[in-house]
CSV table of C-alpha atoms in Angstrom, one decimal:
chain,number,residue,atom,x,y,z
A,49,MET,CA,-35.5,58.6,117.7
A,50,HIS,CA,-31.8,60.7,118.0
A,51,LYS,CA,-31.6,59.4,121.5
A,52,ILE,CA,-32.2,55.3,120.5
A,53,TYR,CA,-30.3,56.1,117.5
A,54,ASP,CA,-27.0,57.8,119.6
A,55,SER,CA,-27.2,55.1,122.7
A,56,ILE,CA,-26.4,52.6,120.3
A,57,SER,CA,-22.5,52.4,120.2
A,58,LEU,CA,-20.6,52.2,117.3
A,59,ASN,CA,-17.1,52.1,117.4
A,60,SER,CA,-15.9,52.3,113.6
A,61,THR,CA,-15.3,54.5,111.4
A,62,TYR,CA,-17.0,52.8,109.3
A,63,LEU,CA,-19.7,52.2,111.1
A,64,LYS,CA,-19.9,55.5,112.1
A,65,GLU,CA,-20.5,56.7,108.6
A,66,GLU,CA,-23.4,53.9,108.4
A,67,LYS,CA,-24.9,55.5,111.2
A,68,LEU,CA,-24.8,58.8,109.2
A,69,GLN,CA,-25.9,57.4,106.5
A,70,ILE,CA,-29.1,55.8,107.4
A,71,TRP,CA,-29.4,59.1,109.2
A,72,LYS,CA,-29.4,60.7,105.8
A,73,ASN,CA,-31.0,58.5,104.0
A,74,LEU,CA,-34.0,58.6,107.3
A,75,LYS,CA,-34.4,62.6,106.8
A,76,SER,CA,-34.8,62.4,102.7
A,77,ASN,CA,-37.8,59.2,102.7
A,78,ASP,CA,-35.1,57.3,101.0
A,79,LEU,CA,-35.7,54.5,103.9
A,80,ARG,CA,-39.8,54.4,104.8
A,81,SER,CA,-40.0,53.5,108.2
A,82,LEU,CA,-38.5,53.5,111.2
A,83,GLY,CA,-38.3,49.6,111.4
A,84,LYS,CA,-36.0,49.3,109.0
A,85,VAL,CA,-33.9,51.8,110.5
A,86,LEU,CA,-33.8,50.4,113.6
A,87,SER,CA,-34.0,46.1,111.9
A,88,LEU,CA,-30.3,47.6,109.9
A,89,ILE,CA,-29.4,48.9,113.4
A,90,ALA,CA,-29.8,45.4,115.3
A,91,LEU,CA,-28.1,43.9,112.8
A,92,ILE,CA,-25.3,46.1,112.8
A,93,SER,CA,-24.4,46.0,116.6
A,94,LEU,CA,-24.7,42.1,115.9
A,95,PHE,CA,-22.4,41.9,113.2
A,96,TRP,CA,-19.6,44.0,114.9
A,97,ALA,CA,-20.6,42.3,118.1
A,98,ASN,CA,-17.0,41.6,118.5
A,99,THR,CA,-15.8,45.0,118.4
A,100,SER,CA,-17.3,47.2,120.4
A,101,THR,CA,-16.4,45.2,123.3
A,102,ALA,CA,-14.3,47.1,125.7
A,103,GLU,CA,-11.3,44.2,125.2
A,104,GLU,CA,-10.7,43.0,121.8
A,105,GLY,CA,-11.6,39.9,121.5
A,106,LEU,CA,-13.9,39.1,124.5
A,107,LEU,CA,-17.9,37.5,124.2
A,108,PHE,CA,-18.5,38.0,128.0
A,109,GLN,CA,-18.0,37.6,131.2
A,110,PHE,CA,-19.3,35.2,133.8
A,111,HIS,CA,-18.6,34.8,137.6
A,112,GLY,CA,-16.0,36.9,137.0
A,113,LYS,CA,-14.3,35.0,134.2
A,114,LYS,CA,-13.7,36.0,131.0
A,115,TYR,CA,-14.7,34.2,127.3
A,116,TYR,CA,-12.9,34.2,124.1
A,117,LYS,CA,-14.2,32.6,121.1
A,118,ASP,CA,-11.6,30.0,121.7
A,119,ASP,CA,-13.4,29.3,125.2
A,120,LEU,CA,-16.7,28.2,123.4
A,121,SER,CA,-18.0,24.5,122.4
A,122,LEU,CA,-17.7,23.5,118.7
A,123,ALA,CA,-21.9,23.8,118.9
A,124,ALA,CA,-21.4,27.0,119.9
A,125,LYS,CA,-19.0,28.6,117.8
A,126,GLN,CA,-20.7,26.9,114.8
A,127,ARG,CA,-23.9,28.6,115.7
A,128,LEU,CA,-22.7,32.1,116.0
A,129,THR,CA,-21.0,31.7,112.6
A,130,ASP,CA,-24.6,30.4,111.6
A,131,THR,CA,-25.5,33.3,113.0
A,132,LYS,CA,-23.4,36.1,111.1
A,133,PHE,CA,-24.2,34.1,107.7
A,134,VAL,CA,-27.6,35.3,108.6
A,135,ALA,CA,-26.7,39.1,109.1
A,136,PHE,CA,-24.6,39.0,106.6
A,137,GLU,CA,-26.8,38.1,103.4
A,138,ARG,CA,-29.7,40.4,105.4
A,139,PHE,CA,-27.7,43.3,104.8
A,140,HIS,CA,-27.3,42.4,101.6
A,141,GLU,CA,-31.2,41.9,101.0
A,142,ILE,CA,-31.7,45.0,102.9
A,143,TYR,CA,-29.4,47.2,100.4
A,144,GLY,CA,-30.6,45.2,97.5
A,145,ARG,CA,-34.0,46.5,98.1
A,146,ASP,CA,-32.9,50.1,98.8
A,147,ILE,CA,-31.2,50.0,94.6
A,148,LEU,CA,-34.9,48.6,94.1
A,149,GLU,CA,-36.9,51.5,95.7
A,150,ARG,CA,-34.6,53.6,94.5
A,151,TYR,CA,-35.3,52.9,90.9
A,152,LEU,CA,-38.5,52.2,91.3
A,153,GLU,CA,-38.8,55.9,92.6
A,154,ARG,CA,-36.8,57.1,89.4
A,155,GLU,CA,-39.3,55.3,87.5
A,156,MET,CA,-42.7,56.6,89.2
A,157,ALA,CA,-41.2,60.4,88.0
A,158,ARG,CA,-40.1,59.3,84.7
A,159,THR,CA,-43.0,57.5,83.7
A,160,LYS,CA,-45.9,59.5,85.7
A,161,LYS,CA,-46.9,55.7,86.5
A,162,SER,CA,-47.9,54.6,90.1
A,163,ARG,CA,-46.0,52.2,92.4
A,164,GLN,CA,-49.0,49.3,91.3
A,165,GLU,CA,-49.0,50.2,88.1
A,166,LEU,CA,-44.7,49.5,87.6
A,167,GLU,CA,-44.3,46.6,90.0
A,168,ASP,CA,-47.8,44.7,88.5
A,169,ALA,CA,-45.7,45.2,84.9
A,170,TRP,CA,-42.8,44.4,86.3
A,171,PHE,CA,-43.4,41.3,88.5
A,172,GLU,CA,-46.4,39.8,86.8
A,173,VAL,CA,-46.7,36.0,87.4
A,174,GLU,CA,-48.8,33.6,85.1
A,175,LEU,CA,-49.1,30.2,86.8
A,176,THR,CA,-49.0,27.3,84.5
A,177,ASP,CA,-51.3,24.9,83.7
A,178,GLU,CA,-50.4,22.2,86.4
A,179,GLU,CA,-49.8,24.7,89.1
A,180,LYS,CA,-53.1,25.8,88.7
A,181,LYS,CA,-54.9,22.9,90.0
A,182,GLN,CA,-53.1,23.0,93.6
A,183,SER,CA,-55.4,24.2,96.1
A,184,ARG,CA,-55.7,27.8,96.7
A,185,ILE,CA,-53.1,28.2,99.3
A,186,ASN,CA,-50.4,25.6,97.0
A,187,GLN,CA,-51.3,28.6,94.2
A,188,TRP,CA,-50.9,31.9,96.5
A,189,ALA,CA,-47.5,30.6,97.6
A,190,ILE,CA,-46.3,29.6,94.0
A,191,TYR,CA,-47.2,33.0,92.8
A,192,VAL,CA,-45.5,34.5,95.6
A,193,LYS,CA,-42.4,32.2,95.2
A,194,LYS,CA,-42.3,33.8,90.9
A,195,ARG,CA,-42.6,37.1,92.0
A,196,LYS,CA,-40.2,36.8,94.5
A,197,GLU,CA,-37.8,35.7,92.3
A,198,LYS,CA,-38.5,38.7,89.1
A,199,GLU,CA,-38.1,40.6,92.0
A,200,LEU,CA,-34.3,39.4,93.5
A,201,ALA,CA,-33.5,39.0,89.5
A,202,LEU,CA,-33.9,43.4,88.8
A,203,ILE,CA,-32.6,43.7,91.9
A,204,GLU,CA,-29.5,41.7,90.7
A,205,LYS,CA,-29.6,43.6,87.4
A,206,LEU,CA,-29.3,46.8,89.0
A,207,GLN,CA,-26.7,46.3,91.5
A,208,LYS,CA,-24.7,44.3,88.1
A,209,GLU,CA,-25.7,47.5,85.8
A,210,GLY,CA,-24.5,50.1,88.5
A,211,ASN,CA,-21.0,47.9,90.0
A,212,TYR,CA,-22.6,47.3,93.8
A,213,GLN,CA,-19.9,46.3,95.7
A,214,ALA,CA,-20.8,45.9,99.5
A,215,ASN,CA,-18.8,47.3,102.4
A,216,LEU,CA,-19.1,43.6,104.4
A,217,LYS,CA,-16.6,40.9,104.9
A,218,ARG,CA,-18.5,37.9,104.7
A,219,PRO,CA,-17.6,35.7,107.8
A,220,ASN,CA,-15.1,32.8,108.2
A,221,SER,CA,-16.4,28.9,107.8
A,222,ILE,CA,-15.8,26.7,110.2
A,223,LYS,CA,-13.7,23.8,109.3
A,224,VAL,CA,-14.4,20.2,111.4
A,225,ASP,CA,-13.9,17.0,111.8
A,226,ILE,CA,-17.0,14.8,111.9
A,227,SER,CA,-17.3,11.3,112.6
A,228,HIS,CA,-19.5,9.1,110.3
A,229,GLN,CA,-17.9,6.0,109.7
A,230,GLY,CA,-20.1,3.4,108.6
A,231,TYR,CA,-23.3,5.4,107.8
A,232,PRO,CA,-24.4,5.5,103.8
A,233,THR,CA,-22.1,6.5,101.2
A,234,ILE,CA,-21.7,6.9,97.5
A,235,GLY,CA,-20.0,8.5,95.0
A,236,GLY,CA,-15.9,7.9,94.0
A,237,ASN,CA,-13.3,5.9,95.9
A,238,LYS,CA,-10.9,8.8,95.3
A,239,PRO,CA,-13.0,12.0,95.7
A,240,LYS,CA,-11.8,15.6,95.5
A,241,VAL,CA,-15.0,17.1,97.3
A,242,GLU,CA,-16.9,15.0,100.2
A,243,PHE,CA,-20.5,16.0,101.5
A,244,VAL,CA,-21.9,15.1,104.7
A,245,MET,CA,-25.1,16.0,105.1
A,246,PHE,CA,-27.9,15.4,108.5
A,247,VAL,CA,-31.3,13.8,106.8
A,248,GLY,CA,-34.4,13.4,109.1
A,249,PHE,CA,-37.6,11.9,108.0
A,250,GLN,CA,-41.2,12.7,108.9
A,251,THR,CA,-40.3,16.4,110.1
A,252,CYS,CA,-38.4,17.5,107.4
A,253,PRO,CA,-39.8,18.7,104.8
A,254,ASN,CA,-37.0,20.5,102.4
A,255,CYS,CA,-35.0,17.1,103.0
A,256,ARG,CA,-36.5,15.6,99.7
A,257,ASN,CA,-35.3,18.2,97.7
A,258,ILE,CA,-31.9,18.3,99.2
A,259,LEU,CA,-31.8,14.8,98.0
A,260,ASP,CA,-32.6,15.3,94.8
A,261,THR,CA,-30.1,17.3,94.7
A,262,MET,CA,-27.1,15.0,95.4
A,263,ASP,CA,-28.7,12.4,93.3
A,264,LEU,CA,-28.1,15.0,90.1
A,265,LEU,CA,-24.5,16.1,91.3
A,266,ASN,CA,-23.7,12.1,91.4
A,267,LEU,CA,-25.1,11.2,88.9
A,268,ASN,CA,-23.3,14.3,87.1
A,269,TYR,CA,-19.7,14.0,89.3
A,270,PRO,CA,-19.5,10.5,89.8
A,271,LYS,CA,-15.7,10.6,90.3
A,272,ASP,CA,-15.1,13.7,91.7
A,273,ILE,CA,-17.6,14.2,94.8
A,274,LYS,CA,-19.0,11.3,97.4
A,275,ILE,CA,-21.6,11.3,99.6
A,276,THR,CA,-21.9,10.2,103.2
A,277,TYR,CA,-25.7,10.3,104.5
A,278,MET,CA,-26.4,10.8,108.3
A,279,ILE,CA,-29.5,10.0,109.8
A,280,PHE,CA,-30.9,12.4,111.8
A,281,ASP,CA,-34.3,13.9,112.5
A,282,PRO,CA,-34.1,17.4,114.6
A,283,TYR,CA,-37.8,16.6,116.0
A,284,PRO,CA,-37.9,13.0,116.4
A,285,ASN,CA,-41.5,11.0,116.6
A,286,PRO,CA,-42.0,7.0,117.4
A,287,ARG,CA,-42.9,6.8,113.5
A,288,SER,CA,-39.8,9.0,112.4
A,289,TYR,CA,-37.9,6.6,114.2
A,290,THR,CA,-39.2,3.8,112.8
A,291,ALA,CA,-38.3,5.2,109.2
A,292,MET,CA,-34.8,6.2,110.7
A,293,LYS,CA,-34.1,2.7,111.3
A,294,ALA,CA,-35.5,1.2,108.4
A,295,ALA,CA,-33.5,3.4,106.2
A,296,LEU,CA,-30.2,2.4,108.0
A,297,CYS,CA,-31.4,-1.3,107.7
A,298,SER,CA,-32.3,-0.5,104.5
A,299,HIS,CA,-28.5,0.0,103.6
A,300,SER,CA,-27.5,-2.8,105.7
A,301,GLN,CA,-28.7,-4.7,102.6
A,302,ASN,CA,-28.0,-2.3,99.6
A,303,LYS,CA,-31.5,-0.2,99.3
A,304,LEU,CA,-31.0,2.9,100.9
A,305,PHE,CA,-31.5,4.4,97.5
A,306,ASP,CA,-34.6,2.2,96.4
A,307,PHE,CA,-35.8,2.4,100.0
A,308,LEU,CA,-36.1,6.6,99.4
A,309,GLU,CA,-37.4,6.6,96.0
A,310,ILE,CA,-40.4,4.3,96.7
A,311,THR,CA,-41.2,6.2,100.0
A,312,THR,CA,-42.1,10.1,101.0
A,313,LEU,CA,-39.6,11.3,103.4
A,314,ASN,CA,-42.4,13.5,105.2
A,315,LYS,CA,-45.1,10.6,105.4
A,316,MET,CA,-43.1,7.6,105.5
A,317,THR,CA,-45.9,4.8,106.8
A,318,PRO,CA,-45.9,1.0,107.6
A,319,ARG,CA,-47.7,0.2,104.9
A,320,LYS,CA,-45.5,2.2,102.1
A,321,LEU,CA,-42.4,0.3,104.5
A,322,LYS,CA,-44.3,-3.1,103.6
A,323,ARG,CA,-44.9,-2.6,99.8
A,324,PHE,CA,-40.9,-1.6,100.2
A,325,LYS,CA,-39.8,-4.9,101.8
A,326,LYS,CA,-42.0,-6.7,98.5
A,327,GLU,CA,-41.0,-5.1,95.9
A,328,GLU,CA,-37.2,-4.8,96.8
A,329,SER,CA,-37.4,-8.4,97.9
A,330,ILE,CA,-36.1,-7.5,101.6
A,331,ASP,CA,-34.6,-10.1,103.2
A,332,GLY,CA,-37.8,-10.3,105.9
A,333,ASP,CA,-35.8,-11.9,109.1
A,334,GLN,CA,-32.4,-10.4,108.3
A,335,PHE,CA,-34.6,-6.7,108.2
A,336,SER,CA,-36.9,-7.4,111.9
A,337,ASP,CA,-33.2,-8.7,113.1
A,338,CYS,CA,-31.5,-4.9,111.8
A,339,MET,CA,-34.7,-2.9,113.5
A,340,ASP,CA,-34.0,-4.5,117.1
A,341,SER,CA,-30.6,-4.3,117.3
A,342,ASP,CA,-28.2,-1.9,119.5
A,343,GLU,CA,-26.1,-2.0,116.5
A,344,THR,CA,-29.1,0.0,115.0
A,345,LYS,CA,-30.0,2.1,117.9
A,346,ASN,CA,-26.1,3.2,118.4
A,347,ALA,CA,-25.7,3.8,114.9
A,348,LEU,CA,-28.8,6.6,115.8
A,349,GLU,CA,-27.8,7.5,119.1
A,350,HIS,CA,-24.1,8.4,117.2
A,351,SER,CA,-25.7,10.9,114.5
A,352,PHE,CA,-27.5,12.7,117.0
A,353,ALA,CA,-24.6,12.5,119.6
A,354,GLU,CA,-22.6,13.8,116.2
A,355,ALA,CA,-25.5,16.5,115.2
A,356,LYS,CA,-25.6,17.9,118.9
A,357,ARG,CA,-22.0,18.2,119.3
A,358,LEU,CA,-21.9,20.4,115.9
A,359,GLY,CA,-24.4,22.2,116.6
A,360,ILE,CA,-26.9,21.3,114.2
A,361,TYR,CA,-31.0,21.6,115.5
A,362,SER,CA,-32.2,21.5,111.9
A,363,SER,CA,-32.4,19.3,108.8
A,364,PRO,CA,-31.3,19.0,105.8
A,365,VAL,CA,-27.8,20.6,107.0
A,366,VAL,CA,-25.1,19.7,104.6
A,367,TYR,CA,-20.9,20.0,104.9
A,368,MET,CA,-18.5,20.2,102.1
A,369,ASN,CA,-15.0,19.3,102.7
A,370,ASN,CA,-15.7,19.8,106.4
A,371,VAL,CA,-17.0,23.5,106.0
A,372,LYS,CA,-21.0,23.7,106.7
A,373,ILE,CA,-22.6,24.6,103.9
A,374,GLN,CA,-24.9,28.1,103.8
A,375,SER,CA,-26.5,27.9,100.6
A,376,VAL,CA,-27.7,23.7,99.3
A,377,LYS,CA,-29.3,25.0,96.1
A,378,TYR,CA,-28.1,22.8,93.0
A,379,PHE,CA,-26.0,25.4,91.2
A,380,ASP,CA,-24.6,27.3,94.1
A,381,LEU,CA,-22.8,23.5,94.5
A,382,GLU,CA,-22.1,23.1,91.5
A,383,ARG,CA,-20.1,26.1,91.4
A,384,LYS,CA,-18.3,25.6,94.3
A,385,ILE,CA,-17.5,22.1,93.2
A,386,GLY,CA,-16.3,22.8,90.1
A,387,LYS,CA,-13.8,25.3,91.2
A,388,LEU,CA,-12.3,22.6,93.8
A,389,ILE,CA,-11.8,20.0,90.7
A,390,ARG,CA,-10.1,23.0,88.5
A,391,GLY,CA,-7.9,23.2,92.1
A,392,SER,CA,-8.8,27.6,91.0
């Protein structure tokens, strides 16, 4: 164990202190498994990879040439940034779990209750009558989600009470230019906050949620925000490709959002498309011509090319004022919008 641990080079003073603390924690049995320690070490090495090289800022050498961050493509830079954000959040998660573990052990000693008794009391979950009508698999997923939310709430409470401060530096985001002219847009004419979102069809289970979030933001901030929809599916198939073209052609008749309301993004079928055209009085000839046009094909190709250039390999992905957003939860977005609108 000593050899494995000491073989990892940790150059900064902070990392040396972190290494010593982890080893002390391991000896005192606060971190209960070697897997947790190795996971944390790997994240430390990843998070500060640039500081552990022999030359400051050097990323790698290839065919005798040295490569630095500015030599990377925009896609590579964004993916590196995404990885750092994942590591940043993972650090906080590990620290939070350790805080909870310490509190649990103190409460076990104080109350003489078992771990299971305390956890059941703290994180007890009740399903609603509507949730109980779901399948067993869905019920279990809902139960796990609710229990996890209670655990996180307790961790946040403990961190607040203990004046938690992590010795971590938040990664810097990358500001990019996005070519999105001509794509579906809603919102104010002079917005203070502009969103560009890459959303797909058929293979994007989370796109419905982010569309609902954006609809709610647009409802609450109709003049202050503007939202542009880039149609993009990272794993296109014939049905999803048809759905993407239908979305653009619906937009050409100002019916995109009616299309999104009537069709469920993950289950768009020819029958639903036919029903949509009938119920919304779509010009059938114009719609068919649009579906077969080079303009629609080129628009989708451009969207895919932009996604590739920006390093987007999944959906949904949201940019706010040309910076990729790591959290697309409504309240996180609303808080950021509020700050930008107030200018603070």
